[in-house]
CSV table of C-alpha atoms and ligand atoms in Angstrom, one decimal:
chain,number,residue,atom,x,y,z
A,1,MET,CA,190.3,31.9,-78.6
A,2,THR,CA,193.8,31.5,-80.4
A,3,ALA,CA,195.0,33.3,-83.6
A,4,ALA,CA,198.5,33.0,-85.2
A,5,THR,CA,200.1,35.6,-87.1
A,6,THR,CA,203.6,35.6,-88.9
A,7,ALA,CA,205.6,38.9,-88.8
A,8,TYR,CA,209.3,39.3,-89.7
A,9,GLY,CA,209.5,35.4,-89.9
A,10,VAL,CA,208.2,35.0,-86.3
A,11,VAL,CA,205.1,33.0,-85.7
A,12,THR,CA,202.9,34.4,-83.0
A,13,VAL,CA,199.9,32.7,-81.4
A,14,ASP,CA,197.6,34.8,-79.4
A,15,VAL,CA,196.0,33.0,-76.5
A,16,ASP,CA,192.9,34.0,-74.1
A,17,ARG,CA,194.4,34.3,-70.7
A,18,ALA,CA,192.2,31.7,-69.2
A,19,GLU,CA,193.7,29.4,-71.7
A,20,TRP,CA,197.2,30.5,-71.2
A,21,PRO,CA,198.8,27.4,-69.2
A,22,ARG,CA,196.9,25.1,-71.3
A,23,ALA,CA,198.0,26.5,-74.6
A,24,VAL,CA,201.6,26.6,-73.4
A,25,THR,CA,201.4,22.9,-72.3
A,26,GLN,CA,200.2,22.0,-75.7
A,27,ALA,CA,203.0,23.9,-77.6
A,28,ARG,CA,205.6,22.0,-75.1
A,29,ASP,CA,204.2,18.7,-75.7
A,30,GLU,CA,204.2,19.4,-79.7
A,31,GLY,CA,207.8,19.8,-79.5
A,32,PHE,CA,208.6,23.3,-78.3
A,33,ALA,CA,210.0,22.1,-75.1
A,34,PHE,CA,212.9,24.7,-74.4
A,35,PHE,CA,211.6,27.7,-72.5
A,36,ASP,CA,213.4,30.8,-73.9
A,37,LEU,CA,212.0,33.8,-72.2
A,38,LEU,CA,208.8,35.2,-70.8
A,39,THR,CA,208.3,39.0,-70.6
A,40,ALA,CA,205.6,41.6,-71.0
A,41,VAL,CA,204.7,44.7,-73.2
A,42,ASP,CA,202.9,47.6,-71.9
A,43,ARG,CA,200.1,48.4,-74.6
A,44,GLU,CA,198.8,51.5,-72.5
A,45,GLY,CA,195.0,51.6,-72.9
A,46,ASP,CA,194.9,48.1,-74.1
A,47,GLY,CA,196.6,46.6,-71.2
A,48,PHE,CA,199.6,44.2,-71.1
A,49,ASP,CA,200.6,41.6,-73.3
A,50,VAL,CA,202.4,38.7,-71.7
A,51,VAL,CA,204.7,37.2,-74.3
A,52,LEU,CA,206.6,33.9,-74.1
A,53,ARG,CA,209.1,32.4,-76.5
A,54,LEU,CA,209.6,28.7,-76.9
A,55,TRP,CA,212.1,26.9,-79.0
A,56,ASP,CA,211.8,23.4,-80.5
A,57,PRO,CA,215.4,21.9,-80.5
A,58,ARG,CA,214.6,19.3,-82.9
A,59,ARG,CA,213.1,21.3,-85.6
A,60,ARG,CA,215.1,24.3,-84.8
A,61,THR,CA,212.3,26.5,-84.8
A,62,GLY,CA,210.9,29.1,-82.4
A,63,LEU,CA,207.2,30.0,-81.5
A,64,VAL,CA,205.9,33.0,-79.6
A,65,LEU,CA,202.9,32.7,-77.5
A,66,ARG,CA,201.1,36.0,-76.2
A,67,THR,CA,198.3,36.8,-73.9
A,68,ARG,CA,196.6,39.8,-72.9
A,69,CYS,CA,195.3,41.3,-69.5
A,70,PRO,CA,193.6,44.5,-68.9
A,71,ARG,CA,195.3,47.2,-67.1
A,72,ASP,CA,193.0,47.5,-64.1
A,73,ASP,CA,192.9,43.5,-63.7
A,74,ALA,CA,196.7,42.8,-64.3
A,75,ARG,CA,197.2,39.3,-63.7
A,76,VAL,CA,197.7,35.9,-65.8
A,77,PRO,CA,197.9,32.3,-64.6
A,78,THR,CA,201.2,31.1,-63.7
A,79,LEU,CA,203.2,28.7,-66.0
A,80,LEU,CA,205.1,27.3,-63.0
A,81,GLY,CA,203.4,23.9,-63.7
A,82,VAL,CA,204.6,23.7,-67.3
A,83,PHE,CA,208.0,25.1,-67.1
A,84,ALA,CA,209.6,25.4,-63.6
A,85,GLY,CA,212.2,27.9,-65.3
A,86,ALA,CA,209.4,30.3,-66.0
A,87,GLY,CA,209.5,31.3,-62.2
A,88,TRP,CA,212.4,33.5,-62.6
A,89,HIS,CA,210.8,35.3,-65.5
A,90,GLU,CA,207.5,35.7,-63.9
A,91,ARG,CA,209.1,37.1,-60.7
A,92,ALA,CA,211.0,39.7,-63.0
A,93,THR,CA,207.8,40.5,-65.0
A,94,ALA,CA,205.7,40.9,-61.8
A,95,GLU,CA,208.1,43.5,-60.4
A,96,LEU,CA,208.7,45.2,-63.7
A,97,PHE,CA,205.3,45.5,-65.0
A,98,GLY,CA,203.2,45.0,-62.0
A,99,ILE,CA,201.3,41.9,-63.2
A,100,ALA,CA,200.4,39.3,-60.8
A,101,PHE,CA,200.9,35.4,-61.9
A,102,GLU,CA,198.0,33.5,-60.4
A,103,GLY,CA,199.3,30.5,-58.4
A,104,HIS,CA,202.8,32.0,-57.9
A,105,VAL,CA,203.9,34.2,-55.1
A,106,THR,CA,206.3,36.3,-56.7
A,107,THR,CA,209.3,37.6,-54.5
A,108,PRO,CA,211.2,40.4,-55.8
A,109,LEU,CA,214.2,39.6,-58.0
A,110,LEU,CA,216.0,42.6,-59.3
A,111,LEU,CA,214.9,45.6,-57.4
A,112,PRO,CA,215.6,46.7,-54.0
A,113,ALA,CA,212.9,45.9,-51.3
A,114,SER,CA,212.3,49.7,-50.9
A,115,PHE,CA,211.6,50.3,-54.6
A,116,GLU,CA,208.2,52.0,-55.3
A,117,GLY,CA,206.5,51.3,-58.6
A,118,HIS,CA,206.9,49.1,-61.8
A,119,PRO,CA,209.7,50.6,-63.8
A,120,LEU,CA,208.9,49.1,-67.2
A,121,ARG,CA,205.3,50.6,-67.1
A,122,LYS,CA,204.8,53.6,-69.4
A,123,GLU,CA,203.6,55.8,-66.8
A,124,PHE,CA,206.7,55.2,-64.7
A,125,VAL,CA,209.0,58.3,-64.8
A,126,LEU,CA,212.7,57.5,-64.4
A,127,ALA,CA,214.3,59.4,-61.6
A,128,ALA,CA,217.2,59.9,-63.9
A,129,ARG,CA,215.0,62.1,-66.1
A,130,VAL,CA,214.5,64.4,-63.4
A,131,ALA,CA,218.1,64.6,-62.0
A,132,LYS,CA,219.7,65.0,-65.6
A,133,ARG,CA,219.2,68.0,-67.9
A,134,TRP,CA,217.6,66.9,-71.3
A,135,PRO,CA,220.4,67.7,-73.8
A,136,GLY,CA,217.8,68.3,-76.5
A,137,ALA,CA,216.4,71.4,-74.8
A,138,LYS,CA,219.0,73.5,-76.3
A,139,GLU,CA,218.2,74.9,-79.8
A,140,PRO,CA,220.7,74.9,-82.8
A,141,GLY,CA,223.1,77.5,-82.0
A,142,GLU,CA,223.0,77.2,-78.2
A,143,SER,CA,225.0,76.0,-75.6
A,144,ASP,CA,224.6,75.4,-71.8
A,145,ALA,CA,224.8,78.9,-71.0
A,146,ASP,CA,222.0,79.8,-73.0
A,147,LEU,CA,219.7,77.7,-71.2
A,148,ALA,CA,220.1,80.1,-68.1
A,149,THR,CA,217.8,82.6,-69.9
A,150,PRO,CA,214.4,81.4,-69.7
A,151,SER,CA,213.3,83.4,-72.8
A,152,ARG,CA,210.5,81.3,-74.8
A,153,ARG,CA,209.1,77.9,-74.7
A,154,ARG,CA,211.5,75.2,-74.8
A,155,PRO,CA,210.9,71.6,-76.4
A,156,GLN,CA,210.1,69.1,-73.8
A,157,PRO,CA,211.7,65.8,-73.6
A,158,PRO,CA,209.3,62.9,-74.6
A,159,GLY,CA,208.0,60.8,-71.9
A,160,VAL,CA,208.5,63.3,-69.1
A,161,PRO,CA,205.5,64.9,-67.6
A,162,PRO,CA,205.5,68.8,-67.8
A,163,GLY,CA,207.0,70.3,-64.7
A,164,TRP,CA,209.2,67.4,-63.9
A,165,GLY,CA,212.8,68.3,-63.3
A,166,GLU,CA,212.2,72.0,-63.5
A,167,ARG,CA,214.2,73.9,-60.9
A,168,SER,CA,213.8,77.4,-59.9
B,1,MET,CA,252.4,49.8,-65.8
B,2,THR,CA,250.1,48.0,-63.2
B,3,PRO,CA,248.8,44.5,-64.2
B,4,TYR,CA,245.5,46.0,-64.9
B,5,GLU,CA,247.0,48.6,-67.3
B,6,GLN,CA,248.9,45.8,-69.2
B,7,GLY,CA,245.7,43.8,-69.7
B,8,LEU,CA,244.1,47.1,-70.8
B,9,ALA,CA,246.8,47.6,-73.4
B,10,ALA,CA,246.6,44.0,-74.4
B,11,LEU,CA,242.8,44.3,-75.1
B,12,ARG,CA,243.2,47.6,-77.1
B,13,ALA,CA,246.0,46.1,-79.2
B,14,ALA,CA,243.9,43.0,-79.9
B,15,GLN,CA,242.3,42.9,-83.2
B,16,TYR,CA,239.1,41.5,-82.1
B,17,PRO,CA,237.6,39.9,-85.4
B,18,VAL,CA,234.0,41.4,-85.6
B,19,PRO,CA,231.4,41.5,-88.6
B,20,VAL,CA,232.1,44.6,-90.6
B,21,ARG,CA,228.7,45.9,-89.9
B,22,SER,CA,228.8,45.5,-86.2
B,23,ARG,CA,227.7,48.3,-84.0
B,24,GLY,CA,230.8,49.1,-82.1
B,25,VAL,CA,231.2,52.8,-81.7
B,26,ILE,CA,229.7,56.0,-83.3
B,27,ALA,CA,231.7,58.2,-85.7
B,28,LEU,CA,231.0,61.8,-86.3
B,29,LEU,CA,231.5,63.5,-89.6
B,30,GLU,CA,231.5,67.2,-88.6
B,31,GLU,CA,231.5,68.6,-92.0
B,32,ASN,CA,227.9,67.2,-92.6
B,33,CYS,CA,226.7,68.0,-89.1
B,34,THR,CA,224.4,71.1,-89.2
B,35,VAL,CA,223.7,71.2,-85.4
B,36,CYS,CA,220.1,70.5,-85.9
B,37,MET,CA,219.8,68.9,-82.5
B,38,VAL,CA,217.8,65.9,-83.8
B,39,CYS,CA,220.2,63.2,-82.6
B,40,ALA,CA,220.3,64.8,-79.2
B,41,ARG,CA,216.5,64.9,-79.1
B,42,GLU,CA,215.7,61.4,-80.4
B,43,CYS,CA,218.4,59.4,-78.4
B,44,PRO,CA,216.3,57.7,-75.7
B,45,ASP,CA,219.3,57.9,-73.2
B,46,TRP,CA,220.1,61.4,-73.4
B,47,CYS,CA,223.6,60.5,-74.2
B,48,ILE,CA,224.5,63.1,-76.9
B,49,GLU,CA,225.6,66.4,-75.7
B,50,ILE,CA,225.7,69.2,-78.3
B,51,ASP,CA,226.8,72.9,-77.8
B,52,SER,CA,226.9,75.3,-80.6
B,53,HIS,CA,226.9,79.1,-81.4
B,54,LYS,CA,225.7,81.3,-84.0
B,55,GLU,CA,227.7,83.4,-86.6
B,56,THR,CA,226.6,85.9,-89.2
B,57,LEU,CA,228.0,85.8,-92.5
B,58,PRO,CA,228.1,89.0,-94.5
B,59,PRO,CA,225.8,89.0,-97.5
B,60,ARG,CA,227.4,87.4,-100.6
B,61,THR,CA,226.1,90.0,-102.9
B,62,GLU,CA,225.3,93.8,-102.8
B,63,ARG,CA,221.7,93.4,-102.4
B,64,GLY,CA,221.8,90.1,-100.4
B,65,ARG,CA,221.2,89.5,-96.6
B,66,PRO,CA,223.4,88.3,-94.1
B,67,ARG,CA,223.2,84.7,-93.4
B,68,VAL,CA,223.0,83.2,-89.8
B,69,LEU,CA,225.2,80.0,-89.3
B,70,HIS,CA,225.3,77.5,-86.6
B,71,VAL,CA,228.7,76.4,-85.5
B,72,LEU,CA,229.4,73.3,-83.6
B,73,ASP,CA,231.5,73.9,-80.3
B,74,ARG,CA,230.9,70.5,-78.6
B,75,PHE,CA,229.8,67.1,-79.8
B,76,ALA,CA,230.1,64.4,-77.2
B,77,ILE,CA,228.5,60.8,-76.9
B,78,ASP,CA,228.5,59.2,-73.4
B,79,PHE,CA,229.2,55.5,-74.3
B,80,ALA,CA,228.6,54.7,-70.7
B,81,LEU,CA,224.8,55.4,-71.2
B,82,CYS,CA,224.5,54.6,-74.9
B,83,MET,CA,222.6,51.4,-75.5
B,84,TRP,CA,223.7,51.0,-79.2
B,85,CYS,CA,220.1,51.5,-80.6
B,86,GLY,CA,221.4,53.3,-83.5
B,87,ILE,CA,218.3,55.8,-83.4
B,88,CYS,CA,220.8,59.0,-83.7
B,89,ILE,CA,222.2,57.5,-86.9
B,90,GLU,CA,219.1,56.5,-88.2
B,91,ALA,CA,217.5,59.9,-87.4
B,92,CYS,CA,220.3,62.3,-88.4
B,93,PRO,CA,219.1,63.9,-91.7
B,94,PHE,CA,222.5,65.0,-92.9
B,95,ASP,CA,224.5,61.6,-92.7
B,96,ALA,CA,226.8,63.0,-90.1
B,97,LEU,CA,226.8,59.7,-88.0
B,98,PHE,CA,227.9,56.4,-88.7
B,99,TRP,CA,228.6,53.0,-87.1
B,100,SER,CA,232.2,51.9,-86.9
B,101,PRO,CA,232.7,48.2,-85.8
B,102,GLU,CA,235.6,49.2,-83.5
B,103,LEU,CA,234.7,48.9,-79.8
B,104,PRO,CA,235.0,51.8,-77.5
B,105,PRO,CA,238.2,51.1,-75.4
B,106,ALA,CA,237.6,49.6,-72.0
B,107,THR,CA,238.5,52.0,-69.1
B,108,ARG,CA,238.5,52.2,-65.3
B,109,ASP,CA,236.8,55.4,-65.2
B,110,PRO,CA,233.2,55.7,-66.7
B,111,ALA,CA,234.1,59.5,-67.5
B,112,GLU,CA,236.5,58.4,-70.1
B,113,LEU,CA,233.6,56.4,-72.1
B,114,VAL,CA,232.4,60.2,-72.9
B,115,HIS,CA,234.0,60.6,-76.2
B,116,GLU,CA,234.4,64.2,-77.3
B,117,ARG,CA,234.3,65.6,-80.8
B,118,ALA,CA,238.0,64.8,-81.7
B,119,GLU,CA,237.5,61.0,-80.7
B,120,LEU,CA,234.2,60.6,-82.4
B,121,ARG,CA,235.9,62.3,-85.4
B,122,ALA,CA,238.9,59.9,-85.3
B,123,TRP,CA,236.5,56.7,-85.4
B,124,LEU,CA,235.6,57.8,-89.0
B,125,ALA,CA,238.7,56.2,-90.4
B,126,THR,CA,237.3,52.8,-89.4
B,127,VAL,CA,233.8,53.2,-90.7
B,128,PRO,CA,233.3,50.7,-93.5
B,129,ALA,CA,232.4,51.8,-97.1
B,130,PRO,CA,228.5,51.8,-97.8
B,131,PRO,CA,227.1,48.6,-99.4
B,132,ALA,CA,227.4,48.9,-103.0
B,133,LEU,CA,224.3,50.0,-105.1
B,134,ASP,CA,222.2,47.4,-106.8
B,135,PRO,CA,223.6,47.3,-110.3
B,136,ALA,CA,220.5,48.5,-111.9
B,137,ALA,CA,220.0,51.2,-109.2
B,138,ALA,CA,220.2,55.0,-110.5
B,139,PRO,CA,223.3,56.7,-109.4
B,140,ALA,CA,223.2,58.4,-106.0
B,141,LYS,CA,221.8,61.9,-106.0
B,142,GLU,CA,225.1,63.5,-105.3
B,143,GLN,CA,226.6,61.6,-108.0
B,144,GLN,CA,224.0,62.7,-110.4
B,145,ASP,CA,224.6,66.3,-109.4
B,146,ALA,CA,228.2,66.1,-109.6
B,147,ASP,CA,227.9,64.6,-113.0
B,148,ARG,CA,225.8,67.3,-114.3
B,149,ARG,CA,228.0,70.0,-113.0
B,150,SER,CA,231.1,68.3,-114.4
B,151,GLY,CA,229.5,67.2,-117.6
B,152,PRO,CA,229.5,69.2,-121.0
B,153,GLY,CA,227.9,72.7,-121.0
C,201,SF4,S1,222.9,54.7,-80.4
C,201,SF4,FE1,220.9,55.2,-79.3
C,201,SF4,S2,221.6,55.4,-77.2
C,201,SF4,FE2,223.5,55.5,-78.4
C,201,SF4,S3,223.8,57.6,-78.9
C,201,SF4,FE3,222.8,56.7,-80.5
C,201,SF4,S4,220.6,57.1,-80.1
C,201,SF4,FE4,221.5,57.5,-78.1
C,202,SF4,S1,221.2,64.9,-86.3
C,202,SF4,FE1,223.0,64.8,-87.6
C,202,SF4,S2,223.3,66.9,-88.3
C,202,SF4,FE2,221.8,67.1,-86.7
C,202,SF4,S3,222.9,67.6,-84.7
C,202,SF4,FE3,223.0,65.5,-84.9
C,202,SF4,S4,224.8,64.8,-86.0
C,202,SF4,FE4,224.5,66.9,-86.3
């Protein structure tokens, strides 16, 4: 199943993941021959979108292709056979989102070998969020010294689980 | 001057031609800031630090009540962390933050990329005027208020 939508002047084609390499090959052969980028979007309960942008250098127009995989089955066929240059982007997407690209043994690209987790997944909490105090914890009329008095419930920083970074 | 410092000075002196609506550096109009903390809480990078204290104003009339005012003590943006998203500027309910097309000066020490209140204030001079209203638009609310106050009666 494929469906095209236009938003903000960008044409996006949604593709079933089984059809992914075939649809990208077709777009390439129709003129979208320049591989621009490949990345992913964490849709939380709905899984992950893998997003690819291609460019047609003759018509000077772009095209976005998108496929979705479930969270508990995060894998998509590789595009290595369509665009060799997709390899680099698939390696980055694999380590940052924890998505497997079937047919491509992705080696780490950006993160140190000892790194655990996939930092662009929504559930990933950045260590800096624990090491640094949230500047928004202060109420109007307060300064750092007022934070020492644990008087009432303070606002919590968005995206940080309760209890993280609290030091006693 | 070391060669590094000479290069830095040349960079700072260069009038790099950027489009007027570029996101260069963030300017603070202190008078408009009510210390509501919205920008510090909305900033995804946690790079806005605000300190303030409370002051109590005596009642204006005999039967009036004292008023509590929040007074700004510190306002700093860490441009080493900032990612130029503009969320703070969009979120500020009181129009106290503005984009300036100037770039924060290059430095050798990331600590110098923390711009304190006075520096943020100084960037105001470089903020371009807002785009003109549509000719058919009603005047801005502030203008309407001012006209009403200065008008006859
Ligand atoms: S532009 Fe974005 S990152 Fe920078 S201070 Fe404002 S909200 Fe924070
Ligand atoms: S959102 Fe605006 S008014 Fe509120 S603290 Fe920030 S700059 Fe000041």
